[in-house]
PDB file of C-alpha atoms in Angstrom:
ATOM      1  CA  UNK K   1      14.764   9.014  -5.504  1.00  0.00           C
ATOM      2  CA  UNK K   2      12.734   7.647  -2.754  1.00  0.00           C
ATOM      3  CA  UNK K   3      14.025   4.324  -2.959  1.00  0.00           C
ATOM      4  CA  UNK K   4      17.369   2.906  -0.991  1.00  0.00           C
ATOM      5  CA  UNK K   5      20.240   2.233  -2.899  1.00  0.00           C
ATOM      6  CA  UNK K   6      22.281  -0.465  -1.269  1.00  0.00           C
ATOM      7  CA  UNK K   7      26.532  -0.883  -1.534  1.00  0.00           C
ATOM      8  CA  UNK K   8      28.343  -2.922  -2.573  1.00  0.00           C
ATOM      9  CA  UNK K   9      26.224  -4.810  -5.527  1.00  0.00           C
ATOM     10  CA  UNK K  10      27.913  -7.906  -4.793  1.00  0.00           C
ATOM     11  CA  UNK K  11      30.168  -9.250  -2.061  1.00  0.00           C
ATOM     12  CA  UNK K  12      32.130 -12.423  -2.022  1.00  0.00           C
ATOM     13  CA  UNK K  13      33.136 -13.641   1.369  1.00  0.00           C
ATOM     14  CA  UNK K  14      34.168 -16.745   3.020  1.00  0.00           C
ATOM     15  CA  UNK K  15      32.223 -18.711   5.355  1.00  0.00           C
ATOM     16  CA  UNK K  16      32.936 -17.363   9.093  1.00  0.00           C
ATOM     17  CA  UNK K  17      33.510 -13.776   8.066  1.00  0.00           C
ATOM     18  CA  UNK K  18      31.406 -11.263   8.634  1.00  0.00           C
ATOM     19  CA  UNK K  19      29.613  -9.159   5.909  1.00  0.00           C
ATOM     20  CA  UNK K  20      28.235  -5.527   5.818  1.00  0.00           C
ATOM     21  CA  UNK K  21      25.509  -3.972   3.407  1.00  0.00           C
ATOM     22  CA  UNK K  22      25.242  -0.108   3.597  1.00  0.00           C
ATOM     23  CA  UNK K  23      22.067   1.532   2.222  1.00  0.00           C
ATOM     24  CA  UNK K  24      21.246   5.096   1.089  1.00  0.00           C
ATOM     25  CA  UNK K  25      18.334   6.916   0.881  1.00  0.00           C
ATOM     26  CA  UNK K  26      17.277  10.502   0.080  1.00  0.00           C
ATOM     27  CA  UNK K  27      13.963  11.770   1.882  1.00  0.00           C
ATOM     28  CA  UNK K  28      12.587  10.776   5.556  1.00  0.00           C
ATOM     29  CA  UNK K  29      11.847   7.713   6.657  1.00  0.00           C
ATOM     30  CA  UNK K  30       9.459   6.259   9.320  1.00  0.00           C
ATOM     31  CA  UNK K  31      11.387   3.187   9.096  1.00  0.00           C
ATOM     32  CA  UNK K  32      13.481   1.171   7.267  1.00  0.00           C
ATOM     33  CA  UNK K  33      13.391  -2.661   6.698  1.00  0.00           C
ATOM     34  CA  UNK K  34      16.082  -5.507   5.378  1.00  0.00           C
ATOM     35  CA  UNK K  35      14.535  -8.449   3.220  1.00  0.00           C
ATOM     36  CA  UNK K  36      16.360 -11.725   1.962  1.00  0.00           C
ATOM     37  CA  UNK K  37      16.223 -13.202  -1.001  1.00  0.00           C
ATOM     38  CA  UNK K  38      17.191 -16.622  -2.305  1.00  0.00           C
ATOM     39  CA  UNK K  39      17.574 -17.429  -5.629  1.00  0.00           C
ATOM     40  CA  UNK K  40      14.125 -18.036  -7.178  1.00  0.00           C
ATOM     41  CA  UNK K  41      12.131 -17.575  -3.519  1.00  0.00           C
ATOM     42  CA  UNK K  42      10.348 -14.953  -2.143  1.00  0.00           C
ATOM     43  CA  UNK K  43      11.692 -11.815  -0.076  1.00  0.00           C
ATOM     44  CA  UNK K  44      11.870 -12.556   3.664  1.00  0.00           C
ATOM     45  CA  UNK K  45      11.528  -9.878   6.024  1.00  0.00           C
ATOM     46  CA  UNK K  46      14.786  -9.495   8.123  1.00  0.00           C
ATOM     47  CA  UNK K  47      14.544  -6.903  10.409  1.00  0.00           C
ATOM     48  CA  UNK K  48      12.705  -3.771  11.065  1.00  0.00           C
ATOM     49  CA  UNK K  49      14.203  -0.696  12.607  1.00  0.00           C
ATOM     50  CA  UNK K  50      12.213   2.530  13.043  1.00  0.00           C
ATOM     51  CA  UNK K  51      13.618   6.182  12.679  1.00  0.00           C
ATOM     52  CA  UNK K  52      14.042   6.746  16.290  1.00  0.00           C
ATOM     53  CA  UNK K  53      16.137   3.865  16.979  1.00  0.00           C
ATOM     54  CA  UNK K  54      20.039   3.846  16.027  1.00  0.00           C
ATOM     55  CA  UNK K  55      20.623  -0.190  16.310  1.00  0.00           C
ATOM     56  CA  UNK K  56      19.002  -3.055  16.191  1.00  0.00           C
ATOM     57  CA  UNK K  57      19.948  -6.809  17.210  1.00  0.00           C
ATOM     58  CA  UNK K  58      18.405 -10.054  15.670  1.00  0.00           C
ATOM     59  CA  UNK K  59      20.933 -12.852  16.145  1.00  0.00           C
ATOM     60  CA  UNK K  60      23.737 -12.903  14.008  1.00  0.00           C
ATOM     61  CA  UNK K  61      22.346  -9.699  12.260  1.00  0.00           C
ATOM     62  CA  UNK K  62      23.225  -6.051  13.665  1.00  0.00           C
ATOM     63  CA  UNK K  63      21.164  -2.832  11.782  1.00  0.00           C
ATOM     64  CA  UNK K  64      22.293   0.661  12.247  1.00  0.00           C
ATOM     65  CA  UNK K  65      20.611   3.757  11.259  1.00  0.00           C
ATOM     66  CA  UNK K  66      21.594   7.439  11.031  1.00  0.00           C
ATOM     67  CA  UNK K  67      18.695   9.340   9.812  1.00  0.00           C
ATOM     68  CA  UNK K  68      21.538  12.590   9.961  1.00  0.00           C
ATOM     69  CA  UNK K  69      23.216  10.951   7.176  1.00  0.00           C
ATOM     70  CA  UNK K  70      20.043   9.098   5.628  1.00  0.00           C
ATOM     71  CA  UNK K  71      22.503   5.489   5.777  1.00  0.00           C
ATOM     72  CA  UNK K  72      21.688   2.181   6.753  1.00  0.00           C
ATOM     73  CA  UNK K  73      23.943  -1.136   7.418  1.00  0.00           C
ATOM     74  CA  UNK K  74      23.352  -4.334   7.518  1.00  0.00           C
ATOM     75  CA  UNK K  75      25.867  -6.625   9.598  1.00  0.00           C
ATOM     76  CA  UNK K  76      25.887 -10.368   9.429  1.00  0.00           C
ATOM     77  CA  UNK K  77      28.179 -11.997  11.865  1.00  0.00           C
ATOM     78  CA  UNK K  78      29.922 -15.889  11.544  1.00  0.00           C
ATOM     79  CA  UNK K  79      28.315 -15.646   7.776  1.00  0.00           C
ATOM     80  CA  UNK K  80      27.346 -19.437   6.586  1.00  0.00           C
ATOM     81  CA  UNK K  81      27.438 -20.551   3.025  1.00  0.00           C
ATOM     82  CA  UNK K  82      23.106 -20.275   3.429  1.00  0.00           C
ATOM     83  CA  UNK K  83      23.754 -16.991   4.000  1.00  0.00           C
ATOM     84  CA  UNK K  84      24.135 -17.030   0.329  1.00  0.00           C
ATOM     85  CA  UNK K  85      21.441 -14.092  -0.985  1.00  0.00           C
ATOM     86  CA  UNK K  86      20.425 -11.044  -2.173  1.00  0.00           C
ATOM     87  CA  UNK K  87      19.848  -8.368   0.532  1.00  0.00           C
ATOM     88  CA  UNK K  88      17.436  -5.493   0.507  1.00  0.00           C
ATOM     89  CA  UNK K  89      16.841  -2.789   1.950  1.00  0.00           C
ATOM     90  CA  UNK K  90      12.937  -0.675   2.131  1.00  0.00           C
ATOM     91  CA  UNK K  91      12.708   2.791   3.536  1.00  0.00           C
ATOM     92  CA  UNK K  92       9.137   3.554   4.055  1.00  0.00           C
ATOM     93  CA  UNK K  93       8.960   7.113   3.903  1.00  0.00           C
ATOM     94  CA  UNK K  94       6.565   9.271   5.976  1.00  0.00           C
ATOM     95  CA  UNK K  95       3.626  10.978   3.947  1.00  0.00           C
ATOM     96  CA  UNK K  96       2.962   8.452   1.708  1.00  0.00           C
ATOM     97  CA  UNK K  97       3.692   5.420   3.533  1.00  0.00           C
ATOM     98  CA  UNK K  98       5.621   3.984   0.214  1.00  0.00           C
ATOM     99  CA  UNK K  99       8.121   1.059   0.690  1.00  0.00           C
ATOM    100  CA  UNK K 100      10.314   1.472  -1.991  1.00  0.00           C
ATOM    101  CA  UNK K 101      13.167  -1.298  -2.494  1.00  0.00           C
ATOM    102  CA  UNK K 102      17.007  -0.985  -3.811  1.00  0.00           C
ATOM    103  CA  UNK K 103      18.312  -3.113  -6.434  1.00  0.00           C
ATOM    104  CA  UNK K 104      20.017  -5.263  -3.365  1.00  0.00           C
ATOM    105  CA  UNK K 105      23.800  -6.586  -2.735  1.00  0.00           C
ATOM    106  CA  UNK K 106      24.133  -9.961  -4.283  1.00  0.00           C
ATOM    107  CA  UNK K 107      26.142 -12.041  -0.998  1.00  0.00           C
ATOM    108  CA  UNK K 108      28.343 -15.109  -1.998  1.00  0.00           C
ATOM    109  CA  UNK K 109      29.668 -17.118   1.347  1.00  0.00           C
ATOM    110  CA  UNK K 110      32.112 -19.445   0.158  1.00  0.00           C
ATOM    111  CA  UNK K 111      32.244 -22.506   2.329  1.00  0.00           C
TER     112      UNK K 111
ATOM    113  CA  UNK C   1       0.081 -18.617  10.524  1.00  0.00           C
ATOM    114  CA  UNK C   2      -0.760 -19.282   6.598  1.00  0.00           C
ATOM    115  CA  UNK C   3       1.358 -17.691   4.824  1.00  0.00           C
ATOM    116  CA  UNK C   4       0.447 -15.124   1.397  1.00  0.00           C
ATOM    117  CA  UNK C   5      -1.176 -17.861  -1.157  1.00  0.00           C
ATOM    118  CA  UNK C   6      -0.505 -17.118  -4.505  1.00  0.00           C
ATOM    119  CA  UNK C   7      -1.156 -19.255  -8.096  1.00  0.00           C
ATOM    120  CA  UNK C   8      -0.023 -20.273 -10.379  1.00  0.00           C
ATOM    121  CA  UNK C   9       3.609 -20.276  -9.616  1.00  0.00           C
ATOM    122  CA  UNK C  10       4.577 -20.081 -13.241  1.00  0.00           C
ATOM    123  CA  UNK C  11       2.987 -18.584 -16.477  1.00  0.00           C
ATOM    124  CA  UNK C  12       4.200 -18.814 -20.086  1.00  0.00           C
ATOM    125  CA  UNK C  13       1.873 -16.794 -22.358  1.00  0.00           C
ATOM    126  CA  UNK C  14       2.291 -15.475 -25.811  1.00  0.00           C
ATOM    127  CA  UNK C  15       2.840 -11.450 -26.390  1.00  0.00           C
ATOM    128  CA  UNK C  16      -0.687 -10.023 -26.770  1.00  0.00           C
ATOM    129  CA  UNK C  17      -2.682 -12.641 -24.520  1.00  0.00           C
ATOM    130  CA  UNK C  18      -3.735 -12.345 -21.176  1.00  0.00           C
ATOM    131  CA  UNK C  19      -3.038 -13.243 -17.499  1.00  0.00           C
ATOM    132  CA  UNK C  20      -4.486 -13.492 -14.472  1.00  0.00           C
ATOM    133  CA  UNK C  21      -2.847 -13.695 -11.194  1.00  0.00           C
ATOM    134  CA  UNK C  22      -4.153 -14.428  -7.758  1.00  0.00           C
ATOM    135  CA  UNK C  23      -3.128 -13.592  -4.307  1.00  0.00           C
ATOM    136  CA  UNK C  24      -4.555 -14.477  -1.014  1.00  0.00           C
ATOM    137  CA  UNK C  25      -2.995 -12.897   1.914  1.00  0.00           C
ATOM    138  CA  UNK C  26      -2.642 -13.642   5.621  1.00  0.00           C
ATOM    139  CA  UNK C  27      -5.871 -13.318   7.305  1.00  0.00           C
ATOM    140  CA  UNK C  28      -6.555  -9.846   8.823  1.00  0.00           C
ATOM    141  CA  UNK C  29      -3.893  -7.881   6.778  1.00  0.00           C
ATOM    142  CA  UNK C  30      -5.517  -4.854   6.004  1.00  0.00           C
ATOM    143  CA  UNK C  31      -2.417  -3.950   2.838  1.00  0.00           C
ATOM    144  CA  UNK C  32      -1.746  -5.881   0.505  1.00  0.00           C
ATOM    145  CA  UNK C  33       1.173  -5.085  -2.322  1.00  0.00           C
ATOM    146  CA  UNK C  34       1.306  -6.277  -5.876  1.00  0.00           C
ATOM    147  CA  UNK C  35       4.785  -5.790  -7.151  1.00  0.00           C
ATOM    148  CA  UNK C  36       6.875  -6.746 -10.171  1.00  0.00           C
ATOM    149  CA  UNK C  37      10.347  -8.006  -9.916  1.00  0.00           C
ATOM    150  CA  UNK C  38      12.426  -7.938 -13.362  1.00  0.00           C
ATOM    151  CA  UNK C  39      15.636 -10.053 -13.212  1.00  0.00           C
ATOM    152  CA  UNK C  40      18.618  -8.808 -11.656  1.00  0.00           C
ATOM    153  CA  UNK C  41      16.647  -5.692 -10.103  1.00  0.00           C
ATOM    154  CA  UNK C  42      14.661  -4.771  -6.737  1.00  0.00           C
ATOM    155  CA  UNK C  43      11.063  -5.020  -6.491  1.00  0.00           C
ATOM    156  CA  UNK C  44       8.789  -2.509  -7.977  1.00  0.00           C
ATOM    157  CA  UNK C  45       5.637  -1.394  -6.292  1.00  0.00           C
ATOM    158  CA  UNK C  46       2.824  -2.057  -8.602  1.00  0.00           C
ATOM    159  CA  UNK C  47      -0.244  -1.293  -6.233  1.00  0.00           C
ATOM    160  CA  UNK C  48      -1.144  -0.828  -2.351  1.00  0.00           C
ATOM    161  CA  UNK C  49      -4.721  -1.667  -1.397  1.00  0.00           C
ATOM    162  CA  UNK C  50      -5.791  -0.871   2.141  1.00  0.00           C
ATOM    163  CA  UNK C  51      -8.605  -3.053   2.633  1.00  0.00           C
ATOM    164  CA  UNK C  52     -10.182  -2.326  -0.741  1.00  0.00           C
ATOM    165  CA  UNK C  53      -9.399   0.762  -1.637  1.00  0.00           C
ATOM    166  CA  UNK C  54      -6.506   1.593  -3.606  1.00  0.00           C
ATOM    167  CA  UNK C  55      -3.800   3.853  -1.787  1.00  0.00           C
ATOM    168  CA  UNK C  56      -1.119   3.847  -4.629  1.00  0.00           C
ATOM    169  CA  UNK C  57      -1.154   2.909  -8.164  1.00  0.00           C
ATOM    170  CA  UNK C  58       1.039   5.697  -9.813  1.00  0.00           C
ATOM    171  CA  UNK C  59       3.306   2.897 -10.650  1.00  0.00           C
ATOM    172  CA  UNK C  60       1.154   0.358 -12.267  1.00  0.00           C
ATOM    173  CA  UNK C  61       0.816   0.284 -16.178  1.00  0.00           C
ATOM    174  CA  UNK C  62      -2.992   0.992 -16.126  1.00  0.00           C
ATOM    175  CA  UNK C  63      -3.175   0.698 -19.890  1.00  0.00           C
ATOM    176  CA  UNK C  64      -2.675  -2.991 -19.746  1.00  0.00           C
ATOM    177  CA  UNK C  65      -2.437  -3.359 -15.908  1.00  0.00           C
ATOM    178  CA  UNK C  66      -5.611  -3.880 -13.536  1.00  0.00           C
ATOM    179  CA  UNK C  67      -5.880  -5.089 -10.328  1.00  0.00           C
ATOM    180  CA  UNK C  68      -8.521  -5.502  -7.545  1.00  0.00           C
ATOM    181  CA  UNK C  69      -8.982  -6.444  -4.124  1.00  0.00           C
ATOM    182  CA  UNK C  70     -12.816  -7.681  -3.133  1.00  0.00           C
ATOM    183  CA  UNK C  71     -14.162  -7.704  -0.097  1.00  0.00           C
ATOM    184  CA  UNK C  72     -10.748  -6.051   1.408  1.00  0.00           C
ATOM    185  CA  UNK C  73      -8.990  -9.972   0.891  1.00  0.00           C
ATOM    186  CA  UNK C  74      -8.452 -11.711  -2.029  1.00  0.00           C
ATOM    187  CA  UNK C  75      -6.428 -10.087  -4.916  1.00  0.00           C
ATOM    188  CA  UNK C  76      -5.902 -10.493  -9.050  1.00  0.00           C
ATOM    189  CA  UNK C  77      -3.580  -8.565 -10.734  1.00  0.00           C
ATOM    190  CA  UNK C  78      -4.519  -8.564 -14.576  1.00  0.00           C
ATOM    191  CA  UNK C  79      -2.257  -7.991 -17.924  1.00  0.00           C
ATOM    192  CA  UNK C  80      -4.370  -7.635 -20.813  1.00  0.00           C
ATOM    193  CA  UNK C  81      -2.178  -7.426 -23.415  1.00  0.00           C
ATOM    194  CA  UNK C  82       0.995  -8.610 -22.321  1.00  0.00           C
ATOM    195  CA  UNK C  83       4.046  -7.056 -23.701  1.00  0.00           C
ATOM    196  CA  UNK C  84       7.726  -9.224 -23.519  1.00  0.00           C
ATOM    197  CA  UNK C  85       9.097  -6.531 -21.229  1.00  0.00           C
ATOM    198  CA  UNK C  86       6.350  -8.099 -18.895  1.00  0.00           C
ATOM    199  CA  UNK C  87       8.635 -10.902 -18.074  1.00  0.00           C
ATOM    200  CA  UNK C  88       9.292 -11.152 -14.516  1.00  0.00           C
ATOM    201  CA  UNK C  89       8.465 -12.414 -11.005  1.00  0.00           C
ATOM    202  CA  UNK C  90       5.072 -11.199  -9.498  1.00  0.00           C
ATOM    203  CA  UNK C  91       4.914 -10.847  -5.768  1.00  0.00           C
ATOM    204  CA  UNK C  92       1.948 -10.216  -3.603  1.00  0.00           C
ATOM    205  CA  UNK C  93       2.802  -8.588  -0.173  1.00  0.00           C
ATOM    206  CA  UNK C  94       0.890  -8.264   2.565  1.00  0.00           C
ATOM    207  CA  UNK C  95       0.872  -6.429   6.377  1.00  0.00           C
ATOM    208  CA  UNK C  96      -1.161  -5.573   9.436  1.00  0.00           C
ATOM    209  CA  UNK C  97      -1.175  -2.131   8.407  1.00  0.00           C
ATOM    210  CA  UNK C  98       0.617   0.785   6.311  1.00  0.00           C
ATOM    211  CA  UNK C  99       3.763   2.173   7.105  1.00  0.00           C
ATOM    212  CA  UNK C 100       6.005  -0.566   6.007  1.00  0.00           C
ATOM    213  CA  UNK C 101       5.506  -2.769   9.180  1.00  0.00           C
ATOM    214  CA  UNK C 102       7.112  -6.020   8.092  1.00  0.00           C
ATOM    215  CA  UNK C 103       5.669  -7.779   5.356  1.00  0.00           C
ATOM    216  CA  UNK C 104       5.294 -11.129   4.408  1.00  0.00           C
ATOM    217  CA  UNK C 105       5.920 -11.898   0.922  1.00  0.00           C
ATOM    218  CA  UNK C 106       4.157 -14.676  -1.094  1.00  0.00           C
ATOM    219  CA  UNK C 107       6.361 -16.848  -3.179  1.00  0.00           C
ATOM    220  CA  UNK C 108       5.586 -15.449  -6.661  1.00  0.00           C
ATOM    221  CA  UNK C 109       4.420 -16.192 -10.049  1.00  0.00           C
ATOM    222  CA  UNK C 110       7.237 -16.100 -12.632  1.00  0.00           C
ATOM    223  CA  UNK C 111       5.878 -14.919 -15.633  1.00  0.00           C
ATOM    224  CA  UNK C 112       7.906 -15.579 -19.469  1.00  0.00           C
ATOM    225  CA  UNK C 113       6.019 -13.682 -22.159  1.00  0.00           C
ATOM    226  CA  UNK C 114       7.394 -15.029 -25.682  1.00  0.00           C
TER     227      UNK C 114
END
């Protein structure tokens, strides 16, 4: 499958704590993206990190990639009850140029 | 920066009509995406246009699903007839360029076929 597959489906936190998304994929990437979703919006576009790189920093959100074990996280640090989403993740995969997303982790911060 | 335009927001049809959706996208973005999002799932690529030219449409339903992209900017996707397993949110996507670089997503037209 060329999509990612993201883990756990659902997470339930409390505000302050930190959350992690891992993502799986199964053919090569050029890069791989994280999108946010709120209920009823539209996906916003997180963070980008390309194959080459093995982290990534955007405020209180960390991205790893190892392209050895085709794997993907997503860290958010100090979580916030508006952290309250579904998370993505897109691998576009080289060739094709396809962005094909997961069915995303559903994130509850409790405040 | 304008964001990706698209109308309506929300379309109730019967099973067997038709519907239209539009999608303008942020000026100079050479790909735009059409792609269906069914409750509780990830978004589905539907089509890629670079400029006007379709780049991927193995995923769109093309007896009932059309969709164009004049003059390399404004886009319709078309369902002609709809089905109820059409229900769902339709997003149009667009980016500078292929390769996944970031896009911006419009904010959707929810779609209830009954």
């Amino acid at each position: 499958s060329q999509q990612g597959e993201e883990d756990p489906q659902a997470l339930s936190i409390q505000e302050g704590e930190n959350a992690t998304m891992n993502c799986s994929y199964k053919t090569s990437i050029n890069n791989l993206q994280w999108y946010r979703q709120n209920s009823g919006r539209g996906l916003v576009h997180l963070i980008l990190i390309r194959s080459n790189e093995r982290e990534k920093h955007s405020g209180r959100l960390r991205v790893t990639l190892d392209t050895s074990k085709k794997s993907s996280s997503l860290l958010i640090t100090a979580s916030r009850a508006a952290d309250t989403a579904s998370y993505f993740c897109a691998p576009t995969h080289t060739g094709g140029f396809k962005t094909i997303f997961g069915a995303g982790t559903r994130l509850f911060v409790k405040a | 920066e304008a964001g990706v335009a698209q109308s309506p927001r929300y379309k109730i049809i019967e099973k067997r009509q038709s519907v239209a959706f539009w999608c303008n996208p942020i000026s100079g973005h050479a790909t735009l995406y059409w792609y269906q999002q069914i409750l509780g799932q990830g978004p589905k690529l539907l089509i890629q246009f670079q400029n006007n030219g379709v780049v991927d449409d193995s995923q769109l339903p093309k007896d009932r699903f059309s969709a164009e992209r004049l003059k390399g900017v404004d886009s319709t996707l078309k369902i002609q007839p709809a089905k109820l397993e059409d229900s769902a949110v339709y997003l149009c996507a667009s980016s500078p360029r292929q390769g996944g670089y970031g896009y911006t997503f419009g904010s959707g037209t929810r779609l209830t076929v009954v």
